[in-house]
Amino acid sequence: EAQVTQNPRYLITVTGKKLTVTCSQNMNHEYMSWYRQDPGLGLRQIYYSMNVEVTDKGDVPEGYKVSRKEKRNFPLILESPSPNQTSLYFCASSSADRAWEQYFGPGTRLTVT
Amino acid sequence: GNSVTQMEGPVTLSEEAFLTINCTYTATGYPSLFWYVQYPGEGLQLLLKATKADDKGSNKGFEATYRKETTSFHLEKGSVQVSDSAVYFCALGNTGGFKTIFGAGTRLFVKA
């Protein structure tokens, strides 16, 4: 089954404690992206990657890091989380041969206290 | 720059009513247009898409036509069901593919 998986699905942490949210896709898509969803603000892109070792900033990259060492994986790293990073996070992947329609993971709800 | 504007919600309808959610865009080139749906507690999933002018995307009774002359991609359904209650996002994929721009989302409530 074609899918994008994210882990964990729910996470409560404290300010300053480094965390990683994993994302993996099994469709051999070249493009992957991270979004955050906040009430009233819709979806905002954090980082994206066009292929292995190629990443770039989206609209709200501050406080986040990513890496793309393998085509299937695109982890999101919060080196020093702060309460304003409390949000719902989605990973997505897509490919040119599907006109760039995006396949989304189930989401990770992060709370930073 | 590229942008997407969709009607604000929430939209509340009775079952079997007609649905229209307006979406307009600003873009250079020839982008693909999408509607995504987010059911409660889930991620977004593609509802329909159109890749060129005058294309009509359709799925699950929903339709939208890519109108280049009015830069619009309005979502319609002839008879909504309670199970259609969700948040609907219009989105613009640019020709380079790496940037998808989403509208703010429109929440739909359908009452039995």
Coordinates of C-alpha atoms in Angstrom, one line a residue:
Chain A
E1 CA 0.0 0.0 0.0
A2 CA 1.3 3.4 -1.0
Q3 CA 1.7 5.5 2.1
V4 CA 3.5 8.2 4.1
T5 CA 4.2 7.3 7.7
Q6 CA 5.1 9.6 10.5
N7 CA 6.2 8.9 14.0
P8 CA 5.3 9.7 16.7
R9 CA 1.7 10.6 16.2
Y10 CA 1.5 12.5 19.5
L11 CA 4.3 14.0 21.5
I12 CA 4.3 16.2 24.6
T13 CA 7.7 17.6 25.5
V14 CA 9.4 20.4 27.4
T15 CA 11.1 23.5 26.2
G16 CA 14.6 22.9 25.0
K17 CA 14.6 19.1 24.7
K18 CA 15.7 18.1 21.3
L19 CA 13.3 15.9 19.3
T20 CA 12.9 14.3 15.9
V21 CA 9.8 13.5 14.0
T22 CA 10.3 10.8 11.4
C23 CA 8.7 10.7 8.0
S24 CA 9.0 7.8 5.5
Q25 CA 7.4 7.2 2.1
N26 CA 7.3 3.9 0.1
M27 CA 6.4 5.4 -3.4
N28 CA 9.9 6.4 -4.5
H29 CA 8.9 10.0 -4.7
E30 CA 11.6 12.5 -5.2
Y31 CA 9.9 15.4 -3.5
M32 CA 9.1 15.6 0.2
S33 CA 7.9 18.4 2.4
W34 CA 7.0 19.3 5.9
Y35 CA 4.0 21.5 6.9
R36 CA 2.6 22.8 10.1
Q37 CA -1.1 23.4 10.5
D38 CA -2.4 26.0 13.0
P39 CA -5.9 27.3 13.6
G40 CA -6.7 30.2 11.4
L41 CA -3.4 30.0 9.5
G42 CA -3.9 27.0 7.3
L43 CA -1.0 24.9 6.1
R44 CA 2.4 26.5 6.1
Q45 CA 5.5 24.9 4.5
I46 CA 8.5 24.5 6.8
Y47 CA 11.1 22.8 4.6
Y48 CA 11.1 20.8 1.4
S49 CA 13.4 18.5 -0.4
M50 CA 13.7 17.9 -4.2
N51 CA 15.8 14.8 -3.8
V52 CA 18.5 13.2 -1.7
E53 CA 20.8 15.8 -0.2
V54 CA 18.8 18.7 -1.7
T55 CA 16.7 20.6 0.8
D56 CA 15.5 24.2 1.0
K57 CA 13.5 26.5 3.3
G58 CA 9.8 26.9 3.0
D59 CA 7.8 29.8 4.5
V60 CA 8.4 29.2 8.2
P61 CA 11.8 27.4 8.7
E62 CA 13.0 29.1 11.8
G63 CA 13.6 26.7 14.7
Y64 CA 13.6 23.6 12.4
K65 CA 16.1 21.4 10.6
V66 CA 15.8 18.6 8.1
S67 CA 18.0 16.2 6.3
R68 CA 17.5 13.9 3.3
K69 CA 20.1 11.2 3.4
E70 CA 17.9 8.5 1.8
K71 CA 15.1 9.0 -0.7
R72 CA 12.4 7.5 1.4
N73 CA 13.1 9.4 4.7
F74 CA 12.8 13.1 5.6
P75 CA 13.0 13.7 9.3
L76 CA 12.1 17.0 11.0
I77 CA 14.4 18.0 13.8
L78 CA 13.6 20.6 16.5
E79 CA 16.9 21.3 18.2
S80 CA 15.5 23.4 21.0
P81 CA 11.7 23.3 20.9
S82 CA 9.7 26.3 22.2
P83 CA 6.0 26.6 23.0
N84 CA 5.3 28.5 19.7
Q85 CA 6.2 25.2 17.9
T86 CA 3.1 23.5 19.4
S87 CA 1.3 22.5 16.3
L88 CA 0.0 19.8 14.1
Y89 CA 2.8 18.7 11.6
F90 CA 2.3 16.9 8.3
C91 CA 4.8 15.3 6.1
A92 CA 4.0 14.9 2.4
S93 CA 5.6 13.5 -0.7
S94 CA 5.0 13.9 -4.4
S95 CA 6.3 13.2 -7.9
A96 CA 6.4 14.8 -11.3
D97 CA 4.6 11.8 -12.9
R98 CA 1.5 12.5 -10.7
A99 CA 1.4 16.2 -11.6
W100 CA 2.9 16.9 -8.1
E101 CA -0.2 15.8 -6.2
Q102 CA 0.8 15.4 -2.6
Y103 CA 0.4 12.3 -0.4
F104 CA 0.2 13.3 3.2
G105 CA 1.1 11.4 6.4
P106 CA -1.4 11.1 9.2
G107 CA 0.1 14.0 11.2
T108 CA 2.0 14.5 14.4
R109 CA 0.5 16.6 17.1
L110 CA 3.3 18.2 19.1
T111 CA 2.8 20.0 22.4
V112 CA 5.8 21.9 23.9
T113 CA 5.3 23.1 27.5
Chain B
G1 CA 3.7 36.0 -6.4
N2 CA 1.5 32.9 -6.6
S3 CA -1.5 32.8 -4.2
V4 CA -4.8 31.0 -3.5
T5 CA -7.9 32.6 -2.0
Q6 CA -10.8 30.5 -1.0
M7 CA -14.1 31.4 0.7
E8 CA -14.1 31.6 4.4
G9 CA -16.1 29.1 6.5
P10 CA -17.6 27.6 8.2
V11 CA -20.2 26.6 5.7
T12 CA -23.3 24.8 7.2
L13 CA -25.7 22.9 4.9
S14 CA -28.5 20.5 5.3
E15 CA -28.1 17.0 3.8
E16 CA -28.8 16.9 0.0
A17 CA -28.2 20.6 -0.4
F18 CA -26.0 22.0 -3.2
L19 CA -22.4 22.9 -2.3
T20 CA -20.1 25.5 -3.8
I21 CA -16.8 26.5 -2.3
N22 CA -15.1 29.3 -4.2
C23 CA -11.4 29.3 -5.0
T24 CA -9.5 31.8 -7.1
Y25 CA -5.8 31.9 -7.7
T26 CA -3.0 34.1 -8.9
A27 CA -0.1 32.4 -10.7
T28 CA 2.4 32.7 -13.5
G29 CA 2.7 30.0 -16.0
Y30 CA 0.4 27.0 -16.1
P31 CA 0.0 25.5 -12.7
S32 CA -1.9 22.4 -11.7
L33 CA -4.9 22.9 -9.4
F34 CA -6.0 20.7 -6.6
W35 CA -8.7 20.2 -4.0
Y36 CA -7.7 18.3 -0.9
V37 CA -10.0 17.2 1.9
Q38 CA -9.2 16.7 5.6
Y39 CA -11.6 14.6 7.7
P40 CA -11.5 15.1 11.4
G41 CA -8.4 13.7 13.0
E42 CA -6.8 12.8 9.7
G43 CA -4.2 14.1 7.2
L44 CA -5.1 15.7 4.0
Q45 CA -6.0 13.6 1.0
L46 CA -6.4 14.5 -2.6
L47 CA -10.0 14.9 -3.6
L48 CA -9.6 16.0 -7.3
K49 CA -7.2 17.7 -9.6
A50 CA -6.9 19.5 -12.9
T51 CA -3.7 20.0 -14.8
K52 CA -4.6 22.4 -17.6
A53 CA -7.2 25.0 -18.6
D54 CA -10.8 23.7 -19.1
D55 CA -10.0 20.4 -17.4
K56 CA -12.7 19.1 -15.1
G57 CA -11.6 17.1 -12.1
S58 CA -14.2 14.9 -10.4
N59 CA -14.4 12.4 -7.6
K60 CA -17.0 11.2 -5.1
G61 CA -19.6 13.5 -6.7
F62 CA -17.4 16.6 -6.3
E63 CA -16.4 18.5 -9.4
A64 CA -14.2 21.5 -10.2
T65 CA -13.3 23.1 -13.6
Y66 CA -10.0 24.8 -14.2
R67 CA -11.1 28.3 -15.6
K68 CA -8.1 30.2 -16.8
E69 CA -10.1 33.2 -17.9
T70 CA -11.5 33.8 -14.4
T71 CA -8.5 32.2 -12.6
S72 CA -10.9 30.0 -10.6
F73 CA -11.3 26.4 -9.5
H74 CA -14.6 26.3 -7.6
L75 CA -15.6 23.1 -5.9
E76 CA -19.2 21.9 -6.4
K77 CA -21.3 19.0 -5.3
G78 CA -25.0 18.5 -6.2
S79 CA -26.1 16.8 -3.0
V80 CA -24.0 16.8 0.1
Q81 CA -24.1 14.1 2.8
V82 CA -23.3 14.2 6.5
S83 CA -20.1 12.2 5.7
D84 CA -18.9 15.2 3.6
S85 CA -18.3 17.2 6.7
A86 CA -14.6 18.1 6.6
V87 CA -12.2 20.9 5.8
Y88 CA -11.6 21.5 2.1
F89 CA -8.3 23.1 0.8
C90 CA -7.8 24.5 -2.6
A91 CA -4.2 24.3 -3.7
L92 CA -1.9 25.5 -6.5
G93 CA 1.0 23.5 -7.7
N94 CA 3.5 25.5 -9.6
T95 CA 5.2 24.3 -12.8
G96 CA 8.4 23.5 -11.0
G97 CA 6.5 21.2 -8.6
F98 CA 8.4 22.0 -5.5
K99 CA 6.0 24.6 -4.1
T100 CA 2.4 23.8 -3.5
I101 CA 0.4 26.8 -2.2
F102 CA -2.7 26.0 -0.1
G103 CA -5.7 28.2 0.6
A104 CA -6.7 28.7 4.2
G105 CA -9.3 25.9 4.1
T106 CA -13.0 26.0 4.3
R107 CA -14.8 23.9 7.0
L108 CA -18.0 22.3 5.9
F109 CA -20.7 21.1 8.3
V110 CA -23.5 19.0 6.9
K111 CA -26.6 18.5 9.1
A112 CA -28.9 15.5 8.9

